[in-house]
Coordinates of C-alpha atoms in Angstrom, one line a residue:
Chain A
X68 CA 0.0 0.0 0.0
X69 CA 1.2 3.5 -0.7
X70 CA 2.5 5.3 2.3
X71 CA -0.1 7.9 1.7
X72 CA -2.7 5.6 2.9
X73 CA -1.2 3.9 5.9
X74 CA -3.6 5.4 8.4
X75 CA -6.4 3.2 7.1
X76 CA -6.1 -0.5 7.2
X77 CA -6.6 -2.5 4.0
X78 CA -9.6 -4.2 5.5
X79 CA -11.3 -0.9 6.4
X80 CA -10.4 0.6 3.0
X81 CA -11.8 -2.4 1.3
X82 CA -15.0 -2.2 3.3
X83 CA -15.5 1.4 2.4
X84 CA -14.9 0.6 -1.3
X85 CA -17.5 -2.1 -1.2
X86 CA -20.1 0.2 0.4
X87 CA -19.4 2.9 -2.2
X88 CA -19.7 0.4 -5.0
X89 CA -23.0 -1.0 -3.7
X90 CA -24.3 2.5 -3.1
X91 CA -24.1 3.2 -6.9
X92 CA -25.6 -0.2 -7.7
X93 CA -22.5 -1.7 -9.4
X94 CA -21.8 -5.4 -9.2
X95 CA -18.2 -6.4 -8.6
X96 CA -18.0 -7.6 -12.2
X97 CA -19.2 -4.3 -13.6
X98 CA -16.8 -2.3 -11.4
X99 CA -13.9 -4.5 -12.3
X100 CA -14.7 -4.1 -16.0
X101 CA -14.6 -0.3 -15.7
X102 CA -11.2 -0.5 -14.0
X103 CA -9.7 -3.0 -16.4
X104 CA -9.0 -5.4 -13.6
X105 CA -10.3 -8.8 -12.9
X106 CA -13.2 -9.5 -10.6
X107 CA -11.1 -11.6 -8.4
X108 CA -8.7 -8.7 -8.0
X109 CA -11.5 -6.4 -7.0
X110 CA -12.8 -9.0 -4.5
X111 CA -9.4 -9.3 -3.0
X112 CA -9.2 -5.5 -2.7
X113 CA -12.6 -5.3 -1.0
X114 CA -11.7 -8.0 1.4
X115 CA -8.5 -6.2 2.3
X116 CA -6.3 -9.0 1.0
X117 CA -4.7 -7.1 -1.8
X118 CA -3.2 -3.7 -1.6
X119 CA -4.9 -1.2 -3.8
X120 CA -2.6 0.9 -5.9
X121 CA -2.8 4.7 -5.9
X122 CA -3.9 4.8 -9.5
X123 CA -6.5 2.1 -9.0
X124 CA -7.9 4.0 -6.0
X125 CA -8.3 7.2 -8.0
X126 CA -10.0 5.3 -10.8
X127 CA -12.3 3.5 -8.3
X128 CA -13.5 6.7 -6.8
X129 CA -14.1 8.2 -10.2
X130 CA -16.1 5.2 -11.2
X131 CA -18.2 5.3 -8.0
X132 CA -18.5 9.1 -8.1
X133 CA -17.3 9.5 -4.6
X134 CA -14.8 11.9 -3.1
X135 CA -11.4 10.4 -2.4
X136 CA -11.3 12.2 0.9
X137 CA -14.6 10.8 2.0
X138 CA -13.2 7.4 1.3
X139 CA -9.8 8.0 3.0
X140 CA -10.6 10.2 5.8
X141 CA -10.1 8.3 9.0
X142 CA -13.1 9.5 10.9
X143 CA -15.4 9.2 7.9
X144 CA -18.4 7.2 9.0
X145 CA -19.8 4.7 6.5
X146 CA -23.2 3.8 7.7
X147 CA -24.7 0.8 5.8
X148 CA -28.4 0.9 6.0
X149 CA -28.8 -0.4 2.4
X150 CA -28.9 -4.1 3.1
X151 CA -32.0 -3.7 5.3
X152 CA -33.9 -1.9 2.6
X153 CA -32.7 -4.3 0.0
X154 CA -34.9 -7.0 1.6
X155 CA -38.1 -5.1 0.9
X156 CA -39.8 -5.6 -2.5
X157 CA -40.7 -1.9 -2.6
X158 CA -37.1 -0.9 -2.9
X159 CA -37.1 -1.8 -6.5
X160 CA -39.5 1.0 -7.2
X161 CA -38.1 4.0 -8.8
X162 CA -36.9 6.6 -6.3
X163 CA -36.6 4.3 -3.3
X164 CA -33.0 3.2 -3.9
X165 CA -32.1 6.9 -4.3
X166 CA -33.9 7.8 -1.1
X167 CA -32.2 5.0 0.8
X168 CA -28.8 6.2 -0.4
X169 CA -29.7 9.8 0.7
X170 CA -30.7 8.7 4.1
X171 CA -27.6 6.6 4.4
X172 CA -25.4 9.6 3.5
X173 CA -27.2 12.1 5.8
X174 CA -27.0 9.7 8.8
X175 CA -23.3 9.1 8.0
X176 CA -22.7 12.9 7.8
X177 CA -24.4 13.6 11.1
X178 CA -22.7 10.8 13.0
X179 CA -19.3 11.9 11.7
X180 CA -19.9 15.5 12.7
X181 CA -21.0 14.5 16.1
X182 CA -17.8 12.5 16.6
X183 CA -15.6 15.3 15.3
X184 CA -17.2 17.8 17.5
X185 CA -17.3 15.4 20.5
X186 CA -21.0 15.6 20.8
X187 CA -23.1 12.7 21.9
X188 CA -26.6 12.5 20.6
X189 CA -29.0 11.6 23.3
X190 CA -31.9 9.4 22.4
X191 CA -35.0 9.7 24.6
X192 CA -37.2 7.1 23.0
X193 CA -39.7 5.5 25.3
X194 CA -39.6 1.7 25.4
X195 CA -40.9 0.0 22.3
X196 CA -44.5 -1.1 22.3
X197 CA -45.1 -4.5 20.8
X198 CA -48.1 -5.2 18.7
X199 CA -50.6 -7.3 20.7
X200 CA -53.4 -9.5 19.4
X201 CA -56.6 -7.6 18.8
X202 CA -57.5 -4.3 17.2
X203 CA -54.3 -2.5 16.2
X204 CA -56.2 0.8 15.7
X205 CA -57.2 0.8 19.4
X206 CA -53.7 0.0 20.4
X207 CA -52.4 2.8 18.3
X208 CA -54.9 5.3 19.8
X209 CA -53.9 4.4 23.3
X210 CA -50.1 4.4 22.5
X211 CA -50.4 7.7 20.9
X212 CA -52.0 9.2 24.0
X213 CA -49.4 7.6 26.2
X214 CA -46.7 9.1 24.1
X215 CA -48.3 12.5 24.4
X216 CA -48.4 12.1 28.2
X217 CA -44.7 11.0 28.1
X218 CA -43.9 14.2 26.2
X219 CA -46.0 16.4 28.5
X220 CA -48.1 17.6 25.6
X221 CA -51.4 17.3 27.3
X222 CA -54.3 18.0 25.0
X223 CA -52.5 20.8 23.1
X224 CA -52.0 20.7 19.3
X225 CA -48.4 20.1 18.2
X226 CA -46.8 23.2 17.0
X227 CA -43.8 21.6 15.3
X228 CA -43.7 17.9 15.0
X229 CA -40.2 17.7 13.7
X230 CA -38.7 19.8 16.5
X231 CA -40.4 17.4 18.9
X232 CA -39.0 14.4 17.2
X233 CA -35.5 15.9 17.0
X234 CA -35.2 17.8 20.2
X235 CA -37.4 15.8 22.6
X236 CA -37.1 12.3 21.4
X237 CA -33.6 12.5 19.8
X238 CA -34.8 11.1 16.5
X239 CA -32.7 12.0 13.5
X240 CA -35.0 13.7 11.0
X241 CA -33.9 14.8 7.6
X242 CA -35.6 16.6 4.7
X243 CA -34.4 16.1 1.1
X244 CA -36.0 16.3 -2.3
X245 CA -37.1 12.8 -3.3
X246 CA -39.1 11.3 -6.1
X247 CA -42.7 12.6 -5.8
X248 CA -44.1 9.2 -5.0
X249 CA -41.9 8.7 -2.0
X250 CA -43.1 10.3 1.2
X251 CA -40.5 9.1 3.6
X252 CA -38.3 6.4 5.0
X253 CA -37.7 5.1 8.5
X254 CA -34.9 3.0 9.9
X255 CA -33.7 2.2 13.4
X256 CA -30.3 1.0 14.5
X257 CA -29.1 0.5 18.1
X258 CA -26.0 2.6 17.6
X259 CA -27.6 5.3 15.3
X260 CA -31.0 5.5 16.8
X261 CA -34.2 6.2 14.9
X262 CA -33.7 7.9 11.5
X263 CA -36.5 9.4 9.4
X264 CA -36.2 10.9 5.9
X265 CA -39.0 13.2 4.7
X266 CA -39.6 14.4 1.1
X267 CA -38.9 18.1 1.1
X268 CA -40.8 18.4 -2.2
X269 CA -44.1 17.6 -0.5
X270 CA -46.4 20.2 1.1
X271 CA -45.9 20.9 4.7
X272 CA -49.1 19.1 5.8
X273 CA -48.2 16.0 4.0
X274 CA -44.7 16.1 5.6
X275 CA -46.4 16.3 9.0
X276 CA -48.6 13.3 8.2
X277 CA -45.5 11.3 7.0
X278 CA -43.6 12.3 10.1
X279 CA -46.4 11.2 12.4
X280 CA -46.8 7.9 10.5
X281 CA -43.1 7.2 10.9
X282 CA -43.3 8.1 14.6
X283 CA -45.8 5.3 14.8
X284 CA -43.1 3.0 13.6
X285 CA -40.7 4.4 16.1
X286 CA -43.2 3.5 18.9
X287 CA -44.0 0.1 17.7
X288 CA -42.2 -2.3 15.2
X289 CA -39.1 -0.2 15.7
X290 CA -36.8 -2.8 14.3
X291 CA -38.6 -2.9 11.0
X292 CA -37.7 -0.4 8.4
X293 CA -40.5 1.5 6.6
X294 CA -40.9 2.9 3.1
X295 CA -43.8 5.3 2.9
X296 CA -44.9 5.8 -0.7
X297 CA -47.9 6.3 -2.9
X298 CA -49.5 3.3 -4.5
X299 CA -51.2 0.2 -3.1
X300 CA -50.6 0.2 0.6
X301 CA -49.3 -2.6 2.5
X302 CA -52.0 -3.9 4.8
X303 CA -49.8 -5.4 7.5
X304 CA -50.7 -4.9 11.1
X305 CA -47.8 -2.6 11.6
X306 CA -48.8 -0.4 8.7
X307 CA -52.4 -0.3 10.0
X308 CA -51.0 0.6 13.4
X309 CA -48.9 3.5 12.0
X310 CA -51.8 4.7 9.9
X311 CA -54.0 4.9 13.0
X312 CA -51.2 6.3 15.2
X313 CA -50.6 9.4 13.1
X314 CA -54.0 11.0 13.4
X315 CA -54.4 9.9 17.0
X316 CA -51.1 11.6 17.9
X317 CA -51.8 14.8 16.0
X318 CA -55.5 15.1 16.8
X319 CA -56.3 13.4 20.2
X320 CA -59.9 12.2 20.4
X321 CA -61.1 14.3 23.2
X322 CA -59.5 17.5 21.9
X323 CA -61.0 17.0 18.5
X324 CA -64.4 16.5 20.0
X325 CA -64.0 19.5 22.2
X326 CA -62.8 21.8 19.5
X327 CA -65.4 20.5 17.0
X328 CA -68.0 21.4 19.6
X329 CA -66.6 24.9 20.1
X330 CA -66.0 25.7 16.4
X331 CA -69.1 24.1 14.9
X332 CA -71.6 25.1 17.7
X333 CA -74.7 26.5 16.2
X334 CA -74.1 25.0 12.7
X335 CA -76.2 22.3 11.2
X336 CA -73.6 21.2 8.8
X337 CA -69.8 21.0 8.5
X338 CA -68.6 23.9 6.3
X339 CA -65.3 24.6 4.6
X340 CA -64.6 27.4 7.1
X341 CA -65.0 24.8 10.0
X342 CA -62.5 22.5 8.3
X343 CA -60.0 25.2 7.6
X344 CA -60.0 26.5 11.1
X345 CA -59.8 23.1 12.8
X346 CA -57.1 21.9 10.4
X347 CA -55.1 25.0 11.1
X348 CA -55.6 24.5 14.9
X349 CA -54.2 21.0 14.8
X350 CA -51.6 21.8 12.1
X351 CA -52.8 19.1 9.8
X352 CA -54.1 18.9 6.2
X353 CA -57.7 19.6 5.5
X354 CA -58.2 16.1 4.3
X355 CA -56.5 14.7 7.4
X356 CA -58.8 16.7 9.6
X357 CA -62.0 15.6 7.8
X358 CA -61.0 12.0 7.8
X359 CA -60.4 12.2 11.5
X360 CA -63.8 13.7 12.0
X361 CA -65.3 10.8 10.0
X362 CA -63.3 8.3 12.1
X363 CA -64.7 9.8 15.3
X364 CA -68.2 9.9 14.0
X365 CA -68.3 13.7 14.1
X366 CA -68.9 13.8 10.3
X367 CA -70.6 11.2 8.1
X368 CA -68.4 8.8 6.3
X369 CA -67.8 10.1 2.8
X370 CA -67.6 13.8 3.9
X371 CA -64.2 14.3 2.4
X372 CA -65.2 12.6 -0.8
X373 CA -68.1 15.0 -1.0
X374 CA -65.8 18.0 -0.6
X375 CA -63.5 16.6 -3.3
X376 CA -66.4 16.2 -5.7
X377 CA -67.6 19.7 -5.1
X378 CA -64.6 21.7 -5.7
X379 CA -62.4 20.7 -2.8
X380 CA -61.2 23.1 -0.1
X381 CA -58.7 25.2 -1.9
X382 CA -55.6 27.1 -0.8
X383 CA -57.3 30.3 -1.9
X384 CA -60.3 29.6 0.4
X385 CA -57.9 28.8 3.2
X386 CA -56.0 32.0 2.6
X387 CA -59.3 34.0 2.7
X388 CA -60.3 32.4 6.0
X389 CA -56.9 32.5 7.7
X390 CA -55.2 35.3 6.0
X391 CA -52.4 33.0 4.8
X392 CA -51.8 29.5 3.6
X393 CA -49.2 27.6 5.6
X394 CA -48.7 25.0 2.8
X395 CA -47.7 27.8 0.4
X396 CA -44.8 28.9 2.5
X397 CA -41.6 27.1 1.6
X398 CA -41.1 25.2 4.7
X399 CA -37.7 25.5 6.3
X400 CA -37.3 21.9 5.4
X401 CA -37.5 22.7 1.7
X402 CA -34.4 24.8 1.8
X403 CA -32.6 22.8 4.4
X404 CA -29.4 21.0 3.6
X405 CA -30.6 17.9 5.5
X406 CA -31.8 19.1 8.8
X407 CA -31.3 22.2 11.0
X408 CA -29.2 20.2 13.4
X409 CA -27.0 18.9 10.6
X410 CA -26.5 22.4 9.3
X411 CA -25.5 23.7 12.8
X412 CA -23.0 20.9 13.3
X413 CA -21.5 21.5 9.9
X414 CA -21.2 25.2 10.6
X415 CA -19.4 24.5 13.8
X416 CA -17.0 22.1 12.1
X417 CA -16.2 24.8 9.5
X418 CA -15.8 27.5 12.1
X419 CA -13.4 25.3 14.1
X420 CA -11.5 24.3 10.9
X421 CA -12.2 20.7 11.7
X422 CA -13.5 20.3 8.1
X423 CA -12.8 22.3 5.0
X424 CA -15.4 23.7 2.6
X425 CA -14.7 20.9 0.2
X426 CA -15.1 18.3 2.9
X427 CA -18.4 19.7 4.1
X428 CA -19.6 20.0 0.5
X429 CA -19.0 16.4 -0.2
X430 CA -20.2 15.3 3.3
X431 CA -23.6 17.0 2.9
X432 CA -23.9 16.6 -0.8
X433 CA -24.1 20.3 -1.4
X434 CA -22.2 22.8 -3.4
X435 CA -19.6 25.5 -2.2
X436 CA -22.1 28.3 -2.2
X437 CA -24.5 26.3 0.1
X438 CA -21.6 25.5 2.4
X439 CA -20.8 29.2 2.7
X440 CA -24.4 30.0 3.5
X441 CA -24.0 27.7 6.6
X442 CA -21.5 30.2 8.0
X443 CA -24.1 33.0 8.0
X444 CA -24.8 34.2 11.5
X445 CA -21.6 32.7 13.0
X446 CA -20.8 35.5 15.3
X447 CA -17.2 36.8 15.1
X448 CA -17.1 38.4 18.5
X449 CA -17.9 42.0 17.5
X450 CA -20.0 44.0 19.9
X451 CA -19.2 41.6 22.7
X452 CA -20.9 38.4 21.6
X453 CA -21.1 36.2 24.5
X454 CA -18.7 33.3 24.8
X455 CA -20.2 30.0 25.9
X456 CA -18.4 27.8 28.5
X457 CA -19.1 24.2 28.8
Chain B
X144 CA -5.0 52.6 0.0
X145 CA -3.0 50.5 -2.5
X146 CA -2.6 46.7 -1.9
X147 CA 0.5 44.9 -2.9
X148 CA -0.7 41.6 -4.2
X149 CA 1.6 38.7 -3.7
X150 CA 1.0 37.9 -7.3
X151 CA 2.2 41.3 -8.6
X152 CA 4.8 40.8 -11.3
X153 CA 4.1 37.1 -11.1
X154 CA 4.7 35.3 -14.4
X155 CA 4.6 31.6 -13.6
X156 CA 1.3 29.7 -13.7
X157 CA -1.1 29.7 -10.8
X158 CA -3.3 26.8 -9.8
X159 CA -6.8 27.6 -8.7
X160 CA -8.9 25.7 -6.1
X161 CA -12.7 25.4 -6.2
X162 CA -13.1 28.2 -3.7
X163 CA -11.4 30.6 -6.1
X164 CA -13.2 29.4 -9.2
X165 CA -16.6 29.9 -7.4
X166 CA -15.5 33.5 -6.5
X167 CA -14.3 34.4 -10.0
X168 CA -17.6 33.1 -11.5
X169 CA -19.6 35.1 -9.0
X170 CA -17.9 38.3 -10.1
X171 CA -19.8 38.1 -13.3
X172 CA -16.6 39.1 -15.1
X173 CA -14.5 36.0 -15.0
X174 CA -13.7 36.1 -18.7
X175 CA -12.6 39.7 -18.6
X176 CA -10.5 39.2 -15.4
X177 CA -8.8 36.1 -16.7
X178 CA -8.0 37.7 -20.0
X179 CA -6.2 40.5 -18.1
X180 CA -4.0 38.1 -16.1
X181 CA -0.5 37.8 -17.4
X182 CA 0.1 34.3 -16.1
X183 CA -1.4 31.0 -17.1
X184 CA -4.2 29.8 -14.9
X185 CA -4.5 26.1 -14.2
X186 CA -7.3 24.2 -12.5
X187 CA -6.8 20.5 -11.5
X188 CA -9.4 18.0 -12.8
X189 CA -10.5 17.1 -9.3
X190 CA -11.7 20.7 -8.9
X191 CA -13.8 20.4 -12.0
X192 CA -15.2 17.0 -10.8
X193 CA -16.0 18.5 -7.4
X194 CA -17.8 21.4 -9.0
X195 CA -19.7 19.0 -11.2
X196 CA -21.0 17.1 -8.2
X197 CA -22.2 20.4 -6.8
X198 CA -23.9 21.2 -10.1
X199 CA -26.6 18.7 -9.3
X200 CA -28.0 21.4 -6.9
X201 CA -28.4 23.9 -9.6
X202 CA -25.3 26.1 -9.5
X203 CA -23.4 26.4 -12.7
X204 CA -19.8 26.7 -11.6
X205 CA -18.6 23.5 -13.5
X206 CA -20.4 24.7 -16.7
X207 CA -18.9 28.1 -16.4
X208 CA -15.4 26.7 -15.7
X209 CA -15.7 24.4 -18.7
X210 CA -16.6 27.4 -20.8
X211 CA -13.6 29.3 -19.6
X212 CA -11.4 26.4 -20.6
X213 CA -13.0 26.2 -24.0
X214 CA -12.1 29.9 -24.4
X215 CA -8.6 29.0 -23.4
X216 CA -8.7 31.4 -20.4
X217 CA -7.9 28.5 -18.0
X218 CA -6.4 25.1 -18.5
X219 CA -7.9 22.1 -16.8
X220 CA -5.1 19.8 -16.0
X221 CA -4.7 16.2 -14.8
X222 CA -2.5 15.6 -11.8
X223 CA 0.9 14.4 -12.9
X224 CA 2.3 11.2 -11.4
X225 CA 4.7 13.2 -9.3
X226 CA 1.8 14.8 -7.5
X227 CA -0.3 11.7 -6.9
X228 CA 1.4 10.6 -3.6
X229 CA 1.0 14.1 -2.1
X230 CA -2.5 14.3 -3.4
X231 CA -3.6 11.1 -1.6
X232 CA -1.6 11.9 1.5
X233 CA -3.4 15.2 1.9
X234 CA -6.7 13.4 1.8
X235 CA -5.8 10.6 4.2
X236 CA -5.5 10.5 7.9
X237 CA -7.6 12.4 10.4
X238 CA -10.4 14.7 9.3
X239 CA -8.7 17.5 11.1
X240 CA -5.6 17.2 9.1
X241 CA -7.0 16.2 5.7
X242 CA -8.6 18.2 2.9
X243 CA -11.2 17.8 0.3
X244 CA -10.3 16.5 -3.2
X245 CA -10.1 19.8 -5.0
X246 CA -8.1 21.5 -2.2
X247 CA -5.7 18.6 -2.0
X248 CA -5.3 18.5 -5.8
X249 CA -4.6 22.2 -5.9
X250 CA -1.8 22.0 -3.3
X251 CA -0.3 18.8 -4.7
X252 CA -0.3 20.1 -8.3
X253 CA 1.2 23.5 -7.3
X254 CA 3.8 21.9 -5.2
X255 CA 4.8 19.4 -7.8
X256 CA 5.0 22.0 -10.6
X257 CA 6.8 24.5 -8.3
X258 CA 4.1 27.2 -8.9
X259 CA 1.7 29.1 -6.8
X260 CA -1.6 27.9 -5.4
X261 CA -4.6 30.2 -5.1
X262 CA -6.9 29.1 -2.3
X263 CA -9.4 31.0 -0.2
X264 CA -10.5 28.2 2.1
X265 CA -9.1 28.7 5.6
X266 CA -8.2 25.2 6.5
X267 CA -6.6 24.4 3.2
X268 CA -4.5 27.5 3.5
X269 CA -3.4 26.6 7.0
X270 CA -2.5 23.0 6.0
X271 CA -0.8 24.2 2.9
X272 CA 1.4 26.6 4.8
X273 CA 2.2 24.1 7.5
X274 CA 3.1 21.2 5.3
X275 CA 4.6 23.1 2.3
X276 CA 6.3 26.2 3.7
X277 CA 8.0 27.0 0.4
X278 CA 4.7 27.1 -1.5
X279 CA 3.2 30.5 -2.2
X280 CA -0.5 30.4 -1.4
X281 CA -2.4 33.4 -2.8
X282 CA -6.1 34.3 -2.6
X283 CA -8.8 35.5 -4.9
X284 CA -8.1 39.1 -3.7
X285 CA -4.5 38.7 -4.7
X286 CA -5.7 37.8 -8.2
X287 CA -8.1 40.8 -8.3
X288 CA -5.5 43.2 -7.0
X289 CA -2.8 42.6 -9.5
X290 CA -1.7 45.7 -11.3
X291 CA -3.0 44.4 -14.7
X292 CA -6.5 44.2 -13.3
X293 CA -6.6 47.2 -11.0
X294 CA -5.0 49.4 -13.7
X295 CA -7.5 48.3 -16.3
X296 CA -10.8 48.5 -14.4
X297 CA -12.5 51.7 -13.5
X298 CA -13.1 52.2 -9.8
X299 CA -16.8 51.4 -10.1
X300 CA -16.0 48.2 -12.1
X301 CA -13.6 47.0 -9.5
X302 CA -16.1 47.8 -6.8
X303 CA -18.7 45.9 -8.7
X304 CA -16.5 42.8 -9.2
X305 CA -15.7 42.7 -5.5
X306 CA -19.3 43.3 -4.4
X307 CA -20.5 40.5 -6.6
X308 CA -18.0 38.0 -5.3
X309 CA -18.7 39.1 -1.7
X310 CA -22.5 38.8 -2.0
X311 CA -23.1 36.1 -4.6
X312 CA -20.3 33.8 -3.4
X313 CA -19.7 35.1 0.2
X314 CA -16.0 35.3 -0.8
X315 CA -13.7 35.1 2.2
X316 CA -11.2 37.9 2.6
X317 CA -8.2 37.3 4.7
X318 CA -7.0 39.7 7.3
X319 CA -4.2 41.7 5.6
X320 CA -6.6 42.5 2.7
X321 CA -9.8 43.3 4.5
X322 CA -9.2 47.0 4.7
X323 CA -8.3 47.3 1.1
X324 CA -11.5 45.5 0.0
X325 CA -13.6 47.6 2.4
X326 CA -12.0 50.7 0.9
X327 CA -13.4 49.8 -2.5
X328 CA -17.0 49.6 -1.4
X329 CA -19.5 52.2 -0.2
X330 CA -20.9 51.8 3.4
X331 CA -24.4 51.0 2.0
X332 CA -22.9 48.1 0.0
X333 CA -20.7 46.9 2.9
X334 CA -23.8 46.0 5.0
X335 CA -24.7 43.4 2.5
X336 CA -21.3 41.7 2.5
X337 CA -22.0 39.1 5.3
X338 CA -18.7 37.3 4.7
X339 CA -16.7 40.4 5.8
X340 CA -16.0 40.8 9.6
X341 CA -18.9 42.4 11.3
X342 CA -16.8 45.3 12.6
X343 CA -16.9 46.7 9.1
X344 CA -20.6 46.1 8.6
X345 CA -22.2 46.9 11.9
X346 CA -21.4 50.1 13.6
X347 CA -20.7 49.8 17.4
X348 CA -23.7 50.8 19.5
X349 CA -23.4 54.3 20.9
X350 CA -22.3 54.5 24.6

């Protein structure tokens, strides 16, 4: 091995090369062809049994589209969530493989930054609830209320679900543009914790619904990964649980009944204005709110379908009633380079010169200009900015 | 106040890092500025590849760089064998002491060719100075302050070029040059230059 690489063992380097190859979906034979080496040579390199030459290493990284520094950097974290998703039939769908790779990269980036900065991420997940025999929807309702009590939420609506997930429960939550059909992913690992990826291309209300659904998986069936996408839904017990958990968590039964009574008092029918105000109160989509009302027997079954057939409940109507439309605002997530926490960690690493611009760009999969934006609002001590002592 | 650029009267080639390419593109006058430079300008291939990866997010630096190469204003060069070992070494080891691909390539190429590197990135400049004390490491401001450019641009043009680099690219300006850069800009423009130290942008509170 070249002296330039002797801080990384051949086995570790080989493992990283294998993960990088698999991340771009190349077989060993395909990769070997591109490099004009034999498959057995590549196998030996990946197993750490054969020293990789400098020129081969450069060509391998070119072929895999990965940064050499990412591969060689000692503290680079190479999370490998891919094999878990590979077992699911859905992962062959378009967009899923890409989403899994994105989640993998974002988790790797965050873990590496934590290690570099000497920060330990604290997970405060409650013990997992197993799925018991019987009605999973009732279990989900009860578990959702128990979690609300655990978090001290009482009966109040949730102002920011993602801040709750991240800052209260210690869940790693990321936003990234994904294929339109993919709402989100969930994976759990003992060392990494719970990890959720949300499609930043979706409207805010749909993101919240996805987040709450994935939270259902965090609470129960934690060890199973989840792919949340459009199309025929899996009808497993754990999916039915998560589907019931989300509205129960966001819109607790008694609170919905109470607010419904207050808002709709004196009316003989449910109007668009009622739906808009209640959805705004709970921070959910108009459809989500109406379906919850149907579920709780506060609106006849088919109410949402009626609204849809009769012009829907539009953003303009919402803006007229509320004075703004939350879903029209680019959510912070849409512009985020992964997550707010990830951005803060990266900015600190830059400020302390633990990582360079180029390293942060490749770590977060962003360009130089976006890296520089991370440094906005880093105080430079002018006007007596307070120093923090830990 | 005049600035003596460390690239004044510099005739041998310079090697640009991604950080500098991004700044030059942001000036909106990269072609004009490069055509005024008396020295050859080289950019290592890993810098282009790095910018291409960033291009997936919508910014056009790789495309612009390729255009400059087609116009023969810059040369995109492969790393020679003599630079490979240094290149890989600069990217290996601990995160704290290693660099990104483009940064490592710029230093390795400049060192192997015995020419100057142009890098704005703080950590890369530090590691470059520590490990290659004989290597001249210049910055974007050094390029913009060479007599051929300062002498050819009108005051307003130079101000515009600097303002664009500072605002569109958040160009870093290193300490000996801050006052000169600030001197080229009106107060009203300075407020918008968030990459400059705040003491130049935010007046101290009275009392």
